[in-house]
Amino acid sequence: MFTNLADGPHSANRQCDLLILGAGPAGITVALETAAKAPDLNIIVAEAGGLEPSSAAELDLYAGDSEGSSPYSLSTTRLRYFGGTSGHWGGWCRPLDAIDFIARQQAGLAGWPINKPELMSHYRAAHQWLDIPDDNYDPKRLEPGLQEKLIDFSGNEWFQNRLFHFSPPTRFGTKYRSAIEQSDSIECLLNAAAVSYEHTDTRLNKVTVGGLHGQQITIQANRVVIAMGGMESARHLLLMQQQGWQAAGLNSPKLARGFADHFGLRPGILQLQADRIYQRTESSTGPVMPIITPTPEALTSEAWQNACMMLQITPAANRLPPGYTNHQALGFLGGDTWSYTVQMVLQPRSNENSRLELSTQTDALGLPRIKLFWEIDPRDYQSAQSIFTRFTHEIGRLGLGRGQLKPLDTKLRRRSASGTAHHMGTARMAEHAADGVVDRNLKVFGTDNLYVAGSAVFPSFGYSNPTMTIVALAHRLAAHLTATGTH
Ligand SMILES: Cc1cc2nc3c(=O)[nH]c(=O)nc-3n(C[C@H](O)[C@H](O)[C@H](O)COP(=O)(O)OP(=O)(O)OC[C@H]3O[C@@H](n4cnc5c(N)ncnc54)[C@H](O)[C@@H]3O)c2cc1C
């Protein structure tokens, strides 16, 4: 059922077993999965927005400063209404690779306290949530006509082919609205942004929610899940810290540090055999995108960050002379070549300087605004350059074409970097309180009843877009919450 606070007045207080703050993919998955597994639990979802996209005044509640070395928009990279940012997302999906969960210090990458096999059943469920019928990411399962358009990397020690799948994309606010509306155990409060918190040493007891309409109610909850997206969740954890809550996770030096986003790079161009397909295309089981990635062995031996490459056909500049690739004496296999721009997405390093802080400015609800310092580690560009250099060598060695590197001007690239609206790393998951904000069950260290869902908890990031992993973790959190009872 929905209750719109803006239609108020409503009875001042509520009590529940589980309070979920935020109704994006993370919050909606936790709510509906928990309700399905434990129908006797009384669940409240408090969502800052309504059922329709927010007004300019409401969106202004997301505004803040961006003061890092690369520009970043705080307000256009997230939405504030039921369904969250899935109202905008593009549907690119892929689970993280097994190696993404493993700490690799030489590459500047933290590990996860869980491994991929522990997440596999939840990834399978996430495919259903995201309406992706196929969870096979091996391009060998593509029909022959498509396989012919991929580079044959069989036995190659450096590179391999992999796939992305695509969600339609599922709009959580549309697809799951009626399930929430008809649920006997979930009440979703709309226009109900969390604005203040009451806690003891280890428990968050009460949350007050309200909005620009002026109505407020206070909710007493046994357990609380913060699912407000990767920036806003960190903002609210910082607020609790500012209010003097001493719980270990809130006082962690990692809180709101290590903010990361995937950013696109164009490390160079390729003259490569014609008609290669490393872009979104239709396959017999739905849309896919073949990608080229380094092998796990190469990532380990070269201490590279993980990455994927797509190829975009471009008008030929700096072409090889006509007929050049027919010279088998020069090591070419023959045939036409096309010119491709390489688009790379690189796993960012965990960078402590990249962070969110509370500003001294406040928004219309009286909450401190955020200041973002998005800092890309310059070594990210070197890793990308090193991967692409090796790739051009391989393309040459295999007789498929030639590559050309763009000059590496790190300062210029950082100034012109653009993110992909993946807000990760600000409430990292860790085995021990010294290394993160939440534990392996997503509970804030030092608290008994406060959890975080969403990409804020990612300790490292792979190159895959985050929503598939966000939904898998939310599914896992629901299983944990139901297995551990109501308190
Ligand atoms: C243009 C665009 C394209 C994208 N494309 C992709 C893609 O192709 N693949 C992919 O994996 N990801 C993509 N993303 C990212 C994807 O949208 C997010 O990863 C995903 O929506 C995060 O889900 P979430 O539930 O954690 O957070 P959100 O979706 O941001 O939901 C958070 C919810 O919390 C609510 N909220 C905020 N503050 C409060 C408060 N104080 N109290 C209560 N509620 C609050 C918000 O209103 C919102 O409903 C894209 C994002 C954008 C902007």
XYZ file of C-alpha atoms and ligand atoms in Angstrom:
540
model
C 0.000 0.000 0.000
C 1.099 3.587 -0.640
C 0.663 6.499 1.753
C 1.548 9.912 0.381
C 2.761 12.231 3.149
C 2.138 15.201 0.882
C -1.610 14.395 1.115
C -1.343 14.646 4.956
C -2.086 15.065 7.769
C -1.305 11.463 8.832
C -1.044 9.798 12.212
C 2.220 11.037 13.624
C 4.034 7.821 14.348
C 4.608 4.353 12.987
C 6.289 1.180 14.233
C 7.715 -1.575 12.070
C 9.994 -4.588 11.984
C 11.933 -3.319 8.996
C 12.314 0.218 7.698
C 13.861 0.712 4.262
C 14.940 4.229 3.338
C 14.819 4.683 -0.430
C 12.812 2.920 -3.152
C 15.273 2.442 -6.004
C 16.325 -1.008 -7.279
C 18.091 -1.760 -3.969
C 15.254 -0.717 -1.643
C 12.445 -2.254 -3.719
C 14.299 -5.578 -4.034
C 14.985 -5.760 -0.286
C 11.345 -4.897 0.505
C 9.639 -7.322 -1.870
C 12.079 -10.187 -1.289
C 11.814 -9.841 2.493
C 8.019 -9.654 2.308
C 7.937 -12.781 0.126
C 10.178 -14.737 2.508
C 8.678 -13.468 5.783
C 5.075 -12.323 5.205
C 4.510 -11.713 8.921
C 7.118 -8.916 9.042
C 5.751 -5.418 9.064
C 7.793 -3.410 6.520
C 7.823 0.317 5.824
C 9.581 1.790 2.810
C 10.134 5.538 3.117
C 10.794 7.111 -0.278
C 11.898 10.746 -0.627
C 9.916 11.331 -3.809
C 6.457 10.561 -5.135
C 5.323 8.328 -7.981
C 6.250 10.874 -10.648
C 9.597 12.550 -11.414
C 10.416 15.220 -8.857
C 9.975 18.957 -9.294
C 12.948 21.302 -9.640
C 12.575 22.277 -5.965
C 12.710 18.635 -4.888
C 15.671 17.897 -7.143
C 17.463 20.844 -5.578
C 17.632 18.745 -2.377
C 20.318 16.735 -4.228
C 22.359 19.794 -5.216
C 25.812 20.350 -3.774
C 29.356 21.241 -4.799
C 31.687 19.255 -6.960
C 35.272 20.268 -6.245
C 37.394 17.359 -7.456
C 39.928 17.339 -10.277
C 37.264 16.051 -12.685
C 33.840 17.679 -13.134
C 30.817 15.796 -11.762
C 27.093 16.495 -11.703
C 25.402 15.695 -8.405
C 21.871 16.288 -9.631
C 21.739 14.780 -13.131
C 23.262 11.430 -12.169
C 20.446 10.312 -9.863
C 16.658 10.548 -9.610
C 14.462 11.224 -6.625
C 11.168 9.374 -6.944
C 9.682 5.886 -6.556
C 11.885 3.506 -8.605
C 14.956 5.676 -8.078
C 17.532 6.111 -10.806
C 16.197 3.051 -12.647
C 13.872 5.672 -14.199
C 16.917 6.657 -16.280
C 19.235 3.719 -16.427
C 20.416 2.166 -19.693
C 20.140 -1.506 -18.711
C 23.755 -2.566 -19.342
C 24.260 -5.619 -17.166
C 27.028 -7.957 -16.231
C 28.023 -9.549 -12.929
C 31.467 -8.714 -11.588
C 34.238 -11.149 -12.585
C 35.546 -13.594 -9.967
C 38.875 -11.721 -9.903
C 37.095 -8.455 -9.016
C 36.357 -9.846 -5.548
C 40.019 -10.565 -4.833
C 42.410 -8.037 -3.250
C 45.302 -7.208 -5.600
C 47.521 -4.768 -3.766
C 49.918 -4.214 -6.655
C 47.035 -2.975 -8.752
C 45.712 -0.805 -5.881
C 42.563 -2.886 -5.484
C 40.802 -3.850 -2.251
C 39.140 -7.248 -1.937
C 35.583 -8.135 -0.971
C 34.833 -10.092 2.215
C 32.728 -12.427 0.063
C 33.641 -14.203 -3.160
C 31.726 -14.638 -6.391
C 30.478 -18.200 -5.701
C 28.774 -16.845 -2.537
C 26.892 -14.373 -4.696
C 26.027 -16.689 -7.618
C 22.513 -17.736 -6.521
C 21.737 -14.056 -5.860
C 23.085 -13.064 -9.281
C 20.725 -15.662 -10.805
C 17.794 -14.064 -8.961
C 18.959 -10.593 -10.054
C 18.580 -11.672 -13.700
C 14.883 -12.272 -13.013
C 14.479 -8.960 -11.230
C 16.089 -7.222 -14.196
C 14.192 -9.209 -16.870
C 17.294 -10.770 -18.411
C 16.453 -14.288 -19.604
C 20.029 -15.412 -20.236
C 22.752 -15.603 -17.573
C 25.436 -17.063 -19.845
C 28.165 -14.474 -20.509
C 30.398 -16.686 -22.630
C 30.396 -15.556 -26.293
C 30.903 -19.168 -27.362
C 27.174 -19.536 -26.902
C 26.453 -16.958 -29.641
C 25.164 -18.198 -32.994
C 27.900 -18.857 -35.621
C 27.036 -15.737 -37.659
C 27.912 -13.531 -34.672
C 30.893 -15.564 -33.523
C 32.517 -15.002 -36.923
C 32.500 -11.285 -36.203
C 34.622 -11.667 -33.074
C 38.394 -11.913 -32.922
C 39.463 -15.497 -32.311
C 41.362 -15.313 -29.017
C 41.424 -19.103 -28.455
C 44.491 -19.955 -26.393
C 45.521 -16.275 -26.146
C 47.295 -15.561 -22.872
C 46.433 -11.833 -22.887
C 42.878 -11.254 -24.084
C 39.493 -12.956 -24.273
C 35.968 -12.235 -25.495
C 33.127 -11.736 -23.032
C 29.538 -10.391 -23.172
C 27.262 -7.823 -21.644
C 23.524 -8.493 -21.507
C 20.826 -5.813 -21.426
C 17.825 -5.322 -19.209
C 14.841 -3.896 -21.250
C 15.716 -1.678 -19.083
C 13.466 -2.553 -16.154
C 11.966 0.595 -14.581
C 11.512 -0.477 -10.974
C 8.939 2.224 -10.292
C 6.680 0.951 -13.083
C 7.289 -2.773 -12.939
C 7.102 -3.268 -9.155
C 4.552 -0.584 -8.256
C 1.549 -2.897 -8.154
C 3.430 -5.524 -6.099
C 4.059 -2.845 -3.441
C 0.528 -1.467 -3.758
C -1.022 -4.909 -3.228
C 1.333 -6.125 -0.521
C -0.314 -6.819 2.847
C 2.901 -6.322 4.763
C 4.562 -3.339 3.041
C 3.541 0.282 3.478
C 5.417 2.624 1.156
C 5.456 6.214 2.375
C 5.877 8.684 -0.479
C 7.360 12.163 -0.202
C 8.945 10.837 2.970
C 12.659 11.707 2.991
C 14.632 10.685 6.057
C 15.565 13.915 7.819
C 16.669 12.957 11.332
C 17.690 10.011 13.453
C 17.521 8.935 17.113
C 20.011 6.328 18.287
C 21.500 4.629 21.319
C 25.098 3.355 21.336
C 24.375 0.459 19.004
C 20.829 0.909 17.717
C 19.081 3.269 15.378
C 15.704 3.545 17.093
C 13.737 6.202 15.281
C 13.802 7.926 11.937
C 11.823 11.064 11.160
C 10.708 11.470 7.568
C 9.230 14.488 5.843
C 9.362 16.695 2.781
C 8.892 20.152 1.334
C 5.118 19.763 2.039
C 5.889 20.223 5.750
C 4.348 16.980 7.089
C 6.622 14.804 9.253
C 6.201 11.448 10.948
C 8.523 9.431 13.149
C 9.039 5.709 12.585
C 10.296 3.357 15.258
C 11.964 0.360 13.642
C 13.655 -2.836 14.748
C 15.952 -2.768 11.756
C 16.753 -0.086 9.205
C 18.204 -0.409 5.705
C 19.639 2.699 4.060
C 19.100 2.342 0.302
C 19.292 5.924 -0.934
C 21.926 5.476 -3.661
C 25.715 5.710 -3.406
C 25.917 9.430 -2.627
C 22.869 9.995 -0.470
C 23.501 6.912 1.686
C 26.974 8.270 2.486
C 25.489 11.711 3.179
C 23.090 10.254 5.754
C 25.767 8.093 7.400
C 27.898 11.250 7.674
C 24.903 12.996 9.260
C 24.681 10.263 11.915
C 28.403 10.645 12.520
C 27.985 14.430 12.790
C 25.238 13.898 15.385
C 27.842 12.133 17.535
C 26.953 8.480 17.025
C 30.177 6.654 17.922
C 29.524 3.302 16.207
C 32.718 1.952 14.619
C 31.389 1.999 11.046
C 30.293 5.623 11.341
C 33.635 6.665 12.759
C 35.573 4.689 10.191
C 38.145 6.734 8.247
C 36.744 4.870 5.229
C 33.282 6.436 5.548
C 32.527 8.555 2.464
C 36.101 7.963 1.221
C 37.010 6.063 -1.921
C 34.120 7.411 -4.005
C 34.448 5.876 -7.466
C 32.691 5.921 -10.802
C 33.483 4.071 -13.994
C 34.740 6.488 -16.589
C 35.113 6.009 -20.303
C 38.480 6.236 -22.038
C 39.511 6.305 -25.653
C 43.117 5.123 -25.518
C 43.585 4.957 -29.307
C 42.383 3.688 -32.665
C 42.702 0.398 -34.509
C 42.974 -0.536 -38.160
C 41.439 -3.939 -37.904
C 39.775 -6.568 -40.060
C 36.427 -5.308 -41.336
C 33.062 -6.143 -39.775
C 34.134 -6.898 -36.192
C 31.211 -6.455 -33.755
C 32.099 -5.167 -30.327
C 29.009 -2.983 -29.835
C 25.434 -3.720 -28.819
C 23.843 -6.139 -31.260
C 20.868 -8.522 -31.443
C 21.463 -12.208 -30.798
C 19.077 -15.166 -30.850
C 18.552 -14.786 -27.088
C 18.212 -11.010 -26.976
C 20.521 -8.013 -27.122
C 24.178 -8.577 -26.213
C 27.406 -6.635 -26.445
C 30.626 -8.553 -27.077
C 33.626 -6.999 -25.296
C 37.342 -7.702 -25.156
C 38.861 -8.053 -21.683
C 42.297 -9.031 -20.371
C 42.503 -12.629 -19.118
C 42.650 -13.106 -15.314
C 46.224 -14.379 -15.775
C 47.269 -11.186 -17.581
C 45.543 -9.004 -14.949
C 47.531 -10.766 -12.250
C 50.917 -10.923 -13.978
C 50.797 -7.303 -15.195
C 49.069 -5.885 -12.089
C 46.489 -4.304 -14.426
C 43.127 -3.095 -13.256
C 40.302 -4.985 -14.945
C 38.928 -3.390 -18.118
C 36.742 -3.996 -21.124
C 37.056 -2.664 -24.651
C 34.360 -1.955 -27.205
C 35.051 -0.949 -30.835
C 33.261 1.859 -32.597
C 33.578 2.120 -36.367
C 34.921 5.570 -37.255
C 35.542 7.501 -40.444
C 39.007 6.474 -41.519
C 41.687 8.949 -40.542
C 45.312 7.805 -40.567
C 44.269 4.737 -42.516
C 46.707 2.089 -43.607
C 47.380 2.400 -47.367
C 44.800 0.546 -49.518
C 45.645 -3.109 -49.976
C 48.331 -2.924 -47.272
C 46.791 -5.699 -45.185
C 46.890 -8.036 -48.171
C 50.710 -8.134 -47.779
C 51.069 -11.489 -46.120
C 54.855 -10.932 -46.162
C 54.191 -8.148 -43.614
C 52.403 -10.634 -41.383
C 48.798 -9.695 -42.287
C 46.066 -12.250 -42.886
C 44.588 -10.273 -45.771
C 41.114 -8.836 -46.313
C 39.640 -5.381 -45.812
C 40.330 -3.293 -42.731
C 38.166 -0.701 -41.041
C 39.108 2.020 -38.638
C 37.744 1.609 -35.089
C 37.893 3.904 -32.070
C 38.561 1.875 -28.945
C 36.227 2.640 -26.036
C 37.552 1.310 -22.772
C 35.909 1.102 -19.350
C 38.491 0.612 -16.643
C 38.100 -0.615 -13.097
C 39.032 2.454 -11.020
C 41.533 2.114 -8.194
C 40.224 2.704 -4.674
C 41.333 6.293 -4.137
C 41.008 7.624 -0.565
C 41.220 11.219 -1.783
C 38.098 10.764 -3.828
C 35.416 11.555 -1.264
C 32.185 13.134 -0.093
C 31.986 15.667 2.713
C 29.133 17.533 4.380
C 29.034 21.164 3.397
C 28.207 24.093 5.665
C 25.375 24.968 3.252
C 21.992 23.422 4.021
C 19.100 22.386 1.772
C 15.431 23.327 2.138
C 14.897 20.452 4.611
C 17.718 21.792 6.794
C 20.202 19.017 5.928
C 23.838 19.810 5.103
C 24.451 19.603 1.375
C 27.266 17.462 0.012
C 30.625 18.356 -1.416
C 32.068 15.822 -3.827
C 35.776 15.539 -4.578
C 35.925 13.069 -7.471
C 39.583 12.210 -7.912
C 40.685 9.733 -10.558
C 44.030 8.178 -9.654
C 46.495 9.123 -12.458
C 47.739 5.522 -12.404
C 44.362 4.481 -13.835
C 45.395 6.053 -17.139
C 48.736 4.253 -17.110
C 46.973 0.935 -16.550
C 44.634 1.683 -19.470
C 47.582 2.667 -21.680
C 49.482 -0.462 -20.768
C 46.485 -2.692 -21.584
C 45.898 -0.970 -24.906
C 49.598 -1.113 -25.841
C 49.643 -4.851 -25.236
C 46.420 -5.164 -27.210
C 47.912 -3.407 -30.252
C 50.914 -5.763 -30.052
C 48.575 -8.734 -30.035
C 46.548 -7.423 -32.970
C 49.806 -7.006 -34.915
C 51.163 -10.391 -33.872
C 47.930 -12.109 -34.918
C 48.120 -10.404 -38.322
C 44.739 -8.681 -37.847
C 45.738 -5.043 -38.148
C 47.579 -2.218 -36.410
C 46.873 0.088 -33.462
C 47.730 3.691 -32.697
C 47.985 5.066 -29.154
C 46.712 8.524 -28.269
C 49.265 10.593 -26.301
C 48.813 10.193 -22.557
C 48.120 13.647 -21.087
C 46.830 12.628 -17.674
C 45.965 16.158 -16.520
C 43.947 16.871 -19.639
C 42.195 13.531 -19.438
C 41.254 14.028 -15.794
C 39.888 17.499 -16.569
C 37.760 16.123 -19.392
C 36.734 12.827 -17.727
C 33.057 12.081 -17.493
C 31.498 9.572 -15.142
C 28.771 7.068 -15.873
C 26.523 7.763 -12.843
C 27.770 4.734 -10.915
C 28.215 5.975 -7.348
C 30.380 3.416 -5.606
C 32.638 2.806 -2.634
C 31.525 5.289 0.046
C 30.437 2.722 2.690
C 32.754 -0.150 1.904
C 32.062 -3.722 2.905
C 34.926 -5.371 4.809
C 35.710 -8.350 7.006
C 36.911 -6.086 9.856
C 35.849 -2.680 11.138
C 39.367 -1.323 10.502
C 38.889 -1.740 6.762
C 35.364 -0.599 6.082
C 31.953 0.695 7.088
C 29.720 -2.390 6.779
C 30.394 -6.057 7.472
C 29.887 -9.018 5.136
C 26.128 -8.906 5.934
C 25.971 -5.186 5.085
C 25.436 -4.199 8.726
C 27.214 -1.004 9.815
C 30.081 -2.004 12.099
C 29.311 -1.358 15.769
C 25.536 -1.263 15.275
C 22.930 -3.944 15.903
C 20.304 -2.905 13.404
C 21.569 -0.551 10.694
C 22.265 -1.872 7.174
C 23.301 -0.342 3.846
C 22.132 -1.584 0.423
C 23.499 -0.290 -2.873
C 26.798 0.326 -4.620
C 28.130 2.411 -1.696
C 29.170 -0.923 -0.147
C 31.355 -2.037 -3.082
C 34.983 -2.203 -1.843
C 36.226 -2.497 -5.442
C 34.403 -2.061 -8.676
C 35.373 -4.154 -11.696
C 34.339 -2.621 -15.028
C 30.763 -3.971 -15.014
C 27.907 -1.534 -14.495
C 26.734 -1.842 -10.898
C 22.978 -2.478 -10.893
C 23.159 -6.236 -11.423
C 25.446 -6.514 -8.373
C 23.317 -4.014 -6.385
C 20.223 -6.188 -6.947
C 22.129 -9.423 -6.178
C 23.365 -7.916 -2.893
C 19.865 -6.667 -2.057
C 18.508 -10.165 -2.665
C 21.221 -11.559 -0.383
C 20.434 -8.940 2.276
C 16.739 -9.933 2.256
C 17.768 -13.557 2.823
C 19.963 -12.478 5.729
C 17.265 -10.285 7.290
C 14.677 -13.058 7.162
C 17.123 -15.709 8.409
C 18.082 -13.612 11.425
C 14.562 -12.788 12.704
C 12.959 -9.504 13.562
C 15.488 -7.895 15.927
C 21.664 8.055 -17.166
C 22.002 6.828 -16.319
C 22.259 5.617 -16.964
C 22.578 4.471 -16.188
N 22.796 3.300 -16.856
C 23.110 2.196 -16.133
C 23.318 0.959 -16.799
O 23.221 0.850 -18.022
N 23.647 -0.127 -16.040
C 23.758 -0.056 -14.684
O 24.064 -1.066 -14.051
N 23.547 1.126 -14.032
C 23.223 2.240 -14.718
N 22.987 3.427 -14.064
C 23.084 3.442 -12.592
C 21.801 2.886 -11.955
O 20.721 3.729 -12.253
C 22.036 2.788 -10.450
O 23.107 1.885 -10.227
C 20.829 2.264 -9.678
O 19.660 2.990 -9.938
C 21.142 2.342 -8.180
O 20.074 1.797 -7.454
P 19.845 2.213 -5.926
O 18.545 1.643 -5.518
O 21.039 1.848 -5.141
O 19.798 3.817 -5.920
P 18.768 4.797 -6.670
O 18.248 4.166 -7.887
O 19.471 6.096 -6.817
O 17.563 4.937 -5.648
C 17.701 5.624 -4.432
C 16.313 6.010 -3.941
O 16.448 6.616 -2.653
C 15.596 7.754 -2.583
N 16.120 8.665 -1.562
C 17.127 9.561 -1.661
N 17.282 10.235 -0.503
C 16.368 9.746 0.360
C 16.036 10.031 1.712
N 16.671 10.984 2.422
N 15.035 9.326 2.298
C 14.348 8.362 1.612
N 14.628 8.077 0.300
C 15.630 8.742 -0.294
C 15.605 8.312 -3.989
O 14.486 9.122 -4.233
C 15.618 7.038 -4.829
O 14.314 6.595 -5.120
C 22.663 4.570 -14.773
C 22.396 5.807 -14.142
C 22.077 6.924 -14.907
C 21.822 8.233 -14.222
